[in-house]
Amino acid sequence: MMWLKKLGIVGFGASAIGFIHGLIESGKISNYRITILERGKDYAHNTISGVRMDGKIFISYGMGGEIYIPLEIQAKTVEFYLKFSGYKPAADRREGLINYLRSFERDGKKIEFGESFSNERVYKLFYHHGFEPVKSYFFHLGTDILKETNENIYRHFSSFENIEFLFGVTAEDVDFGPPHRVHTEKGDFEFDELVIAVGRSGHRLMERLKEKYPQLVKPNQFVDIGIRYELPNHVMDPFSDMYEVKIRYRTKTGYICRIFCQNPAGKVTLEKYEDFTTVNGYSDSLRKTENTNFAILVTTRFTEPFKDPTGYGVNLAKLANILAGDREKVILQTYGDFKEFRRTKRLGRVHPTLDPESYILGDANLVFPSKIRESLVDFVENLDRVIPGAAYFDNLLYAVEVKFYTNKFLNDVVEDLHVIGDCSGWTRSVQYATSMGYMRAMGMKIQPL
């Protein structure tokens, strides 16, 4: 009998999916006996919220990570998710890569598609008002279809006799080998080769590994802190052909502010971590709302001697939860009240899409340091110059939203170790996380930007 190498994968999210897909496509899958340790109770509650949150996959060189992902790899990632979502192409590849991908349809309906800043007039409008427009292509599956996608991917991987899933298992610590040893509350596991793919929500484990193996990480001094912003669809309608407006702006404080994760006709939701709760957003393919939501994030860079930007973001999130009176609640405020330093006591014309049990009306000014707060207001006021209505007094903001930049792990120091996806510090999107996992499994060299 052929000897099979024991491969452990910690976490079953975007990067792990990409890695397994790469093993299957390359034929290397037959060389392994694979155990996937996932803390979620089943495939529908897997580690990375991005895989089950919104299903928006893009093709772009301007966002999503700090590694170079070739266009053809990004396209393969989009195609992979589309096919497991039940979509089929109506065009031939010879008609061009983007035309081929945007032709995918399901039940007679084309995939939701958008192209950011392809219109030169719109590009110049934003540019002349000080914004940096980011060009990209978007393909939106929706949270409803994404649940089915997740199940289809899981069932496909489970059909391989040499792949086993162990759900409800949380990795508490890892000792790098050989052999690599993963410590969990249900016992220890040893592997010849190890993939760590726990996403942003695995920050506790990654902080522990950073302390144990400082030689394997590059310092990170960044964290993105901000709000989830909600406003009426009609405000964003003039730019609906883009699906998502991707822009950056240097505010008067000197901080860079950006729009992230826009969800037309979508819903605001909670993102729960181990000991705190932040806010996020998504949109379904079929069930639409009257509001659009997106994150407005301020990139905060720290200098010596401070070395814990992740802890800084975590503590701001915890403070918002404390002010909301519950570890699983966030603060909701109108933009006008936030701008005028008033606690919100009543809402106006915009009705929140977040479950009322998940927020309290409050004052996010009690959470944010002044430079972050001033950056958010400056961004919204200037955004109103190109998107009239972006600064309506009764638009809604939820606090806080945080996106962490994990210390970048070096993947070529320890033999048979792969730290991939958002937990690696090199990616911050479903597209780049999946593609990184795929490239790593294929043995392709990954270049930092």
Coordinates of C-alpha atoms in Angstrom, one line a residue:
M1 CA 0.0 0.0 0.0
M2 CA 1.3 3.5 -0.9
W3 CA 2.4 5.6 2.1
L4 CA 0.2 8.7 2.4
K5 CA 1.6 11.9 4.0
K6 CA -0.5 13.2 6.9
L7 CA -1.7 16.7 6.1
G8 CA -3.5 18.8 8.6
I9 CA -5.6 21.8 7.7
V10 CA -6.7 24.1 10.6
G11 CA -9.8 26.0 9.5
F12 CA -12.2 25.5 6.6
G13 CA -12.6 28.8 4.9
A14 CA -11.6 30.5 1.7
S15 CA -7.8 29.8 1.8
A16 CA -8.3 26.2 2.8
I17 CA -10.8 25.7 0.0
G18 CA -8.3 27.1 -2.4
F19 CA -5.6 24.9 -1.1
I20 CA -7.6 21.7 -1.4
H21 CA -8.8 22.8 -4.9
G22 CA -5.1 23.2 -5.9
L23 CA -4.3 19.7 -4.6
I24 CA -7.1 18.2 -6.6
E25 CA -6.3 20.0 -9.8
S26 CA -2.6 19.2 -9.6
G27 CA -3.2 15.6 -8.8
K28 CA -1.3 15.9 -5.5
I29 CA -4.4 15.0 -3.5
S30 CA -3.6 11.3 -3.9
N31 CA -0.4 11.7 -2.0
Y32 CA -2.1 12.7 1.2
R33 CA -4.3 11.6 4.1
I34 CA -6.0 14.9 5.0
T35 CA -7.6 15.9 8.3
I36 CA -9.5 19.3 8.4
L37 CA -9.9 20.7 11.9
E38 CA -12.8 23.3 12.0
R39 CA -14.1 24.9 15.1
G40 CA -17.5 25.5 13.5
K41 CA -20.2 23.0 14.3
D42 CA -20.6 22.1 10.6
Y43 CA -19.7 23.2 7.1
A44 CA -22.3 26.0 7.2
H45 CA -20.6 27.6 10.2
N46 CA -17.0 27.5 9.0
T47 CA -14.2 29.7 10.2
I48 CA -14.2 32.5 7.6
S49 CA -17.3 34.7 7.5
G50 CA -16.3 35.9 4.0
V51 CA -17.1 32.4 2.6
R52 CA -20.6 32.5 4.0
M53 CA -21.3 36.3 4.3
D54 CA -22.0 37.8 0.9
G55 CA -20.4 35.9 -2.0
K56 CA -18.9 39.0 -3.7
I57 CA -15.8 37.9 -5.6
F58 CA -13.7 40.4 -7.6
I59 CA -10.9 40.5 -10.0
S60 CA -8.5 43.4 -9.3
Y61 CA -4.9 44.2 -8.7
G62 CA -5.8 47.2 -6.5
M63 CA -7.3 45.6 -3.4
G64 CA -7.7 42.4 -1.5
G65 CA -4.1 41.6 -0.4
E66 CA -0.4 42.4 -0.6
I67 CA 0.7 39.6 -2.9
Y68 CA 0.6 39.4 -6.7
I69 CA -2.2 37.2 -7.9
P70 CA -2.0 36.7 -11.7
L71 CA -5.2 37.6 -13.6
E72 CA -5.7 34.1 -14.8
I73 CA -5.6 32.7 -11.2
Q74 CA -8.1 35.3 -10.1
A75 CA -10.4 34.3 -13.0
K76 CA -10.0 30.6 -12.1
T77 CA -11.1 31.4 -8.5
V78 CA -14.3 33.2 -9.8
E79 CA -15.0 30.3 -12.1
F80 CA -14.6 27.8 -9.3
Y81 CA -17.1 29.5 -7.1
L82 CA -19.6 30.1 -9.9
K83 CA -19.6 26.4 -10.9
F84 CA -20.2 25.3 -7.4
S85 CA -23.0 27.8 -7.1
G86 CA -24.9 26.1 -9.9
Y87 CA -24.1 28.7 -12.6
K88 CA -23.1 27.6 -16.1
P89 CA -21.4 29.6 -18.9
A90 CA -23.5 30.9 -21.8
A91 CA -20.4 32.1 -23.7
D92 CA -17.1 30.7 -24.9
R93 CA -13.7 31.5 -23.4
R94 CA -12.6 32.8 -26.8
E95 CA -15.0 35.7 -26.4
G96 CA -12.7 37.1 -23.7
L97 CA -12.1 36.1 -20.1
I98 CA -14.4 38.7 -18.5
N99 CA -17.2 38.2 -21.1
Y100 CA -17.0 34.5 -20.4
L101 CA -17.3 34.9 -16.7
R102 CA -20.1 37.4 -16.8
S103 CA -22.1 35.1 -19.1
F104 CA -22.6 32.6 -16.3
E105 CA -26.3 32.1 -15.6
R106 CA -28.5 30.1 -13.3
D107 CA -32.2 29.4 -13.9
G108 CA -32.1 31.9 -16.8
K109 CA -30.6 34.7 -14.7
K110 CA -27.2 36.1 -15.3
I111 CA -24.7 36.4 -12.5
E112 CA -24.8 39.9 -10.9
F113 CA -21.8 41.8 -12.4
G114 CA -20.3 45.2 -12.0
E115 CA -17.2 47.0 -13.3
S116 CA -15.8 49.7 -11.0
F117 CA -14.8 52.9 -12.7
S118 CA -14.9 51.7 -16.3
N119 CA -16.7 55.0 -17.1
E120 CA -14.0 57.6 -17.7
R121 CA -16.3 60.5 -16.8
V122 CA -17.1 59.0 -13.4
Y123 CA -13.5 58.1 -12.8
K124 CA -12.5 61.7 -13.4
L125 CA -15.3 63.0 -11.2
F126 CA -14.0 61.1 -8.2
Y127 CA -10.4 61.7 -9.0
H128 CA -10.8 65.5 -9.3
H129 CA -12.4 65.6 -5.8
G130 CA -9.4 64.0 -4.3
F131 CA -10.4 60.3 -4.3
E132 CA -8.3 57.5 -5.6
P133 CA -10.7 55.3 -7.6
V134 CA -9.9 51.5 -7.7
K135 CA -10.8 49.6 -10.9
S136 CA -12.1 46.1 -10.5
Y137 CA -14.7 43.5 -11.8
F138 CA -17.3 42.2 -9.4
F139 CA -19.3 38.9 -9.4
H140 CA -22.0 38.7 -6.8
L141 CA -23.5 35.3 -5.7
G142 CA -25.4 36.5 -2.7
T143 CA -25.7 35.1 0.8
D144 CA -28.7 32.9 -0.2
I145 CA -26.9 31.1 -3.0
L146 CA -23.6 31.1 -1.1
K147 CA -25.1 28.7 1.5
E148 CA -25.7 26.2 -1.3
T149 CA -22.2 26.9 -2.7
N150 CA -20.6 26.1 0.6
E151 CA -22.5 22.8 0.9
N152 CA -21.6 21.8 -2.7
I153 CA -17.9 22.5 -2.1
Y154 CA -18.0 20.6 1.2
R155 CA -19.7 17.6 -0.4
H156 CA -17.3 17.5 -3.3
F157 CA -14.3 17.5 -0.9
S158 CA -15.9 14.9 1.3
S159 CA -16.3 12.5 -1.6
F160 CA -12.6 11.9 -1.5
E161 CA -11.9 8.9 0.8
N162 CA -8.6 10.4 2.0
I163 CA -10.2 13.7 3.3
E164 CA -11.9 13.8 6.7
F165 CA -13.6 16.7 8.4
L166 CA -13.6 17.1 12.2
F167 CA -16.0 19.9 13.2
G168 CA -16.3 21.5 16.6
V169 CA -12.5 21.3 17.1
T170 CA -10.7 24.5 18.1
A171 CA -6.9 24.8 17.7
E172 CA -5.6 26.3 20.9
D173 CA -1.9 26.1 20.1
V174 CA 0.6 24.7 17.5
D175 CA 4.1 23.4 17.9
F176 CA 6.0 23.4 14.6
G177 CA 7.9 20.2 13.9
P178 CA 8.5 17.9 12.3
P179 CA 6.1 16.6 13.1
H180 CA 3.7 19.5 13.5
R181 CA 1.6 19.2 16.6
V182 CA -1.8 20.9 16.9
H183 CA -3.2 21.2 20.4
T184 CA -7.0 21.3 20.8
E185 CA -9.5 20.9 23.6
K186 CA -10.2 17.4 22.2
G187 CA -6.6 16.2 22.2
D188 CA -3.5 16.6 20.2
F189 CA -3.0 15.9 16.5
E190 CA 0.3 15.3 14.7
F191 CA 0.9 15.9 11.0
D192 CA 3.8 15.6 8.5
E193 CA 2.6 18.8 6.7
L194 CA 0.4 21.5 8.1
V195 CA -1.8 24.3 6.7
I196 CA -3.0 27.1 9.0
A197 CA -6.0 28.8 7.5
V198 CA -8.0 30.2 10.4
G199 CA -8.9 33.6 8.9
R200 CA -9.3 36.9 10.8
S201 CA -11.4 35.2 13.5
G202 CA -8.4 33.1 14.5
H203 CA -6.5 36.1 15.9
R204 CA -5.9 34.5 19.3
L205 CA -4.1 31.6 17.8
M206 CA -2.1 33.8 15.5
E207 CA -1.0 36.1 18.4
R208 CA 0.1 33.0 20.3
L209 CA 2.2 31.8 17.3
K210 CA 3.6 35.2 16.8
E211 CA 4.9 35.3 20.4
K212 CA 6.3 31.7 20.2
Y213 CA 7.9 32.1 16.7
P214 CA 8.9 35.8 16.2
Q215 CA 11.4 34.8 13.6
L216 CA 8.5 33.7 11.3
V217 CA 6.7 37.0 11.2
K218 CA 7.2 40.4 9.8
P219 CA 6.1 43.3 12.0
N220 CA 2.6 44.8 11.3
Q221 CA 1.7 48.2 12.5
F222 CA -1.7 48.6 10.8
V223 CA -5.3 48.2 11.7
D224 CA -8.5 49.4 9.9
I225 CA -11.1 50.9 12.2
G226 CA -14.4 52.4 11.3
I227 CA -18.1 52.0 10.8
R228 CA -20.7 50.2 8.8
Y229 CA -22.7 52.9 6.9
E230 CA -26.2 52.5 5.7
L231 CA -28.1 54.8 3.4
P232 CA -31.1 54.6 0.9
N233 CA -30.5 52.7 -2.4
H234 CA -31.6 55.8 -4.4
V235 CA -28.5 57.7 -3.2
M236 CA -26.2 55.0 -4.8
D237 CA -28.4 54.3 -7.9
P238 CA -26.4 56.6 -10.2
F239 CA -23.4 54.3 -9.6
S240 CA -25.2 51.0 -9.6
D241 CA -23.5 49.7 -12.8
M242 CA -20.3 49.5 -10.8
Y243 CA -21.9 47.3 -8.1
E244 CA -19.3 48.5 -5.7
V245 CA -17.6 52.0 -5.5
K246 CA -14.0 51.3 -4.5
I247 CA -12.2 54.4 -3.4
R248 CA -9.5 55.7 -1.1
Y249 CA -9.2 59.2 0.3
R250 CA -6.5 61.0 2.3
T251 CA -8.4 62.9 5.0
K252 CA -7.4 66.2 6.6
T253 CA -5.9 64.2 9.5
G254 CA -3.5 62.5 7.1
Y255 CA -5.2 59.1 7.6
I256 CA -6.3 57.1 4.6
C257 CA -10.0 56.3 4.6
R258 CA -11.7 53.8 2.2
I259 CA -15.0 52.2 1.3
F260 CA -15.0 48.5 1.8
C261 CA -17.6 45.7 1.2
Q262 CA -20.4 47.6 -0.4
N263 CA -23.8 45.7 -0.4
P264 CA -26.5 47.2 -2.7
A265 CA -30.0 46.5 -1.4
G266 CA -28.3 44.5 1.4
K267 CA -28.5 44.0 5.1
V268 CA -26.3 44.9 8.1
T269 CA -25.3 42.0 10.3
L270 CA -23.1 41.2 13.2
E271 CA -19.7 39.5 13.0
K272 CA -19.0 37.6 16.2
Y273 CA -15.5 36.8 17.4
E274 CA -14.5 34.8 20.5
D275 CA -15.0 37.5 23.0
F276 CA -16.3 40.6 21.2
T277 CA -18.7 41.6 18.4
T278 CA -18.3 43.9 15.4
V279 CA -20.5 44.8 12.5
N280 CA -20.5 43.6 8.9
G281 CA -22.9 43.5 5.9
Y282 CA -24.1 41.3 3.1
S283 CA -26.7 41.1 0.3
D284 CA -28.8 38.3 -1.1
S285 CA -29.1 37.5 -4.8
L286 CA -32.9 37.4 -4.7
R287 CA -34.2 39.1 -1.4
K288 CA -33.5 42.9 -1.7
T289 CA -33.9 45.7 0.8
E290 CA -34.3 49.5 0.4
N291 CA -30.8 50.2 1.7
T292 CA -27.2 50.0 0.7
N293 CA -24.5 49.4 3.3
F294 CA -20.7 49.6 3.2
A295 CA -17.8 49.9 5.6
I296 CA -15.9 53.2 5.9
L297 CA -12.6 52.3 7.4
V298 CA -9.7 54.4 8.6
T299 CA -6.2 52.8 8.2
T300 CA -4.3 53.5 11.4
R301 CA -0.6 53.0 11.5
F302 CA 1.3 52.8 14.7
T303 CA 5.0 53.4 15.4
E304 CA 7.4 52.1 18.0
P305 CA 7.2 51.2 20.8
F306 CA 3.6 50.2 20.3
K307 CA 3.4 46.7 18.8
D308 CA -0.2 45.5 19.1
P309 CA -2.5 47.2 16.5
T310 CA -4.7 44.1 16.6
G311 CA -5.2 44.5 20.3
Y312 CA -6.0 48.2 19.8
G313 CA -8.8 47.3 17.4
V314 CA -10.1 44.5 19.6
N315 CA -10.3 46.9 22.6
L316 CA -12.2 49.5 20.6
A317 CA -14.7 46.9 19.5
K318 CA -15.0 45.7 23.1
L319 CA -15.6 49.3 24.3
A320 CA -18.5 49.6 21.8
N321 CA -20.0 46.4 23.1
I322 CA -19.7 47.6 26.7
L323 CA -21.4 50.9 25.8
A324 CA -24.1 48.9 24.0
G325 CA -24.6 47.0 27.2
D326 CA -23.9 43.5 25.8
R327 CA -21.0 41.7 24.4
E328 CA -23.1 40.8 21.4
K329 CA -24.5 44.2 20.6
V330 CA -23.3 47.2 18.7
I331 CA -24.0 51.0 18.7
L332 CA -26.4 52.5 16.1
Q333 CA -26.4 56.3 15.4
T334 CA -27.6 58.7 12.8
Y335 CA -24.8 60.4 10.8
G336 CA -26.2 63.9 11.8
D337 CA -26.0 63.1 15.5
F338 CA -22.5 61.6 15.2
K339 CA -21.3 64.7 13.4
E340 CA -22.8 67.0 16.0
F341 CA -21.6 64.9 19.0
R342 CA -25.2 64.0 20.1
R343 CA -26.4 60.6 21.3
T344 CA -29.1 59.3 18.9
K345 CA -32.5 58.9 20.6
R346 CA -34.7 58.5 17.6
L347 CA -34.2 57.6 13.9
G348 CA -35.4 59.4 10.8
R349 CA -36.2 58.3 7.3
V350 CA -33.7 55.5 7.0
H351 CA -34.8 52.3 8.7
P352 CA -32.0 49.9 9.9
T353 CA -31.7 46.5 8.4
L354 CA -29.9 45.1 11.5
D355 CA -32.1 43.1 13.9
P356 CA -33.3 45.5 16.7
E357 CA -32.1 42.9 19.2
S358 CA -28.5 43.5 18.0
Y359 CA -28.0 47.2 18.6
I360 CA -28.8 50.1 20.9
L361 CA -29.2 53.7 19.9
G362 CA -26.1 55.5 21.3
D363 CA -23.1 57.7 20.6
A364 CA -20.1 56.3 18.8
N365 CA -18.2 59.4 19.6
L366 CA -17.5 57.7 23.0
V367 CA -15.7 54.9 21.2
F368 CA -13.5 56.5 18.6
P369 CA -10.3 58.5 19.2
S370 CA -10.6 62.0 17.7
K371 CA -8.3 61.5 14.7
I372 CA -10.3 58.5 13.6
R373 CA -13.6 60.3 14.3
E374 CA -12.5 63.4 12.3
S375 CA -11.3 61.2 9.4
L376 CA -14.7 59.5 9.2
V377 CA -16.6 62.8 9.1
D378 CA -14.2 64.3 6.6
F379 CA -14.6 61.3 4.3
V380 CA -18.4 61.4 4.4
E381 CA -18.6 65.1 3.8
N382 CA -16.3 64.9 0.8
L383 CA -18.1 61.8 -0.5
D384 CA -21.3 63.9 -0.5
R385 CA -19.7 66.2 -3.1
V386 CA -19.6 63.3 -5.7
I387 CA -22.5 61.2 -4.3
P388 CA -25.2 63.7 -3.2
G389 CA -27.1 62.3 -0.2
A390 CA -24.1 60.5 1.2
A391 CA -24.1 62.9 4.1
Y392 CA -27.9 62.9 4.8
F393 CA -28.4 63.6 8.5
D394 CA -30.5 60.5 9.0
N395 CA -28.2 58.0 7.3
L396 CA -27.1 55.3 9.7
L397 CA -23.8 54.3 11.1
Y398 CA -23.0 51.2 13.2
A399 CA -19.9 51.0 15.4
V400 CA -17.6 49.4 15.2
E401 CA -16.2 47.7 12.2
V402 CA -12.6 46.5 12.4
K403 CA -10.4 44.8 9.8
F404 CA -7.2 43.4 11.2
Y405 CA -3.8 43.2 9.4
T406 CA -2.2 40.2 11.0
N407 CA 1.6 40.1 11.1
K408 CA 2.8 38.6 7.8
F409 CA 4.0 35.1 8.3
L410 CA 7.0 33.9 6.3
N411 CA 6.1 30.7 4.5
D412 CA 9.5 29.5 3.4
V413 CA 11.3 29.1 6.8
V414 CA 9.7 26.0 8.3
E415 CA 9.5 22.9 6.1
D416 CA 6.0 21.6 5.2
L417 CA 4.2 24.6 6.8
H418 CA 1.7 26.8 5.0
V419 CA 0.2 29.8 6.7
I420 CA -2.4 31.1 4.2
G421 CA -5.3 33.5 3.8
D422 CA -6.2 36.4 6.0
C423 CA -4.6 34.9 9.0
S424 CA -1.2 35.0 7.2
G425 CA -1.4 38.8 6.9
W426 CA -0.9 38.7 3.1
T427 CA -4.6 38.7 2.1
R428 CA -7.9 40.4 3.2
S429 CA -10.5 39.0 0.8
V430 CA -12.2 35.8 -0.4
Q431 CA -10.5 36.2 -3.8
Y432 CA -7.0 36.6 -2.6
A433 CA -7.3 34.1 0.3
T434 CA -8.6 31.4 -2.1
S435 CA -6.1 32.2 -4.7
M436 CA -3.2 32.2 -2.2
G437 CA -4.2 28.7 -1.0
Y438 CA -4.5 27.5 -4.6
M439 CA -1.1 28.8 -5.6
R440 CA 0.5 27.4 -2.5
A441 CA -0.9 24.0 -3.2
M442 CA 0.2 24.1 -6.8
G443 CA 3.7 25.0 -5.8
M444 CA 3.6 28.4 -7.5
K445 CA 5.9 31.1 -6.3
I446 CA 4.0 33.9 -4.4
Q447 CA 5.4 37.4 -4.8
P448 CA 4.7 40.2 -2.3
L449 CA 3.6 43.5 -3.9

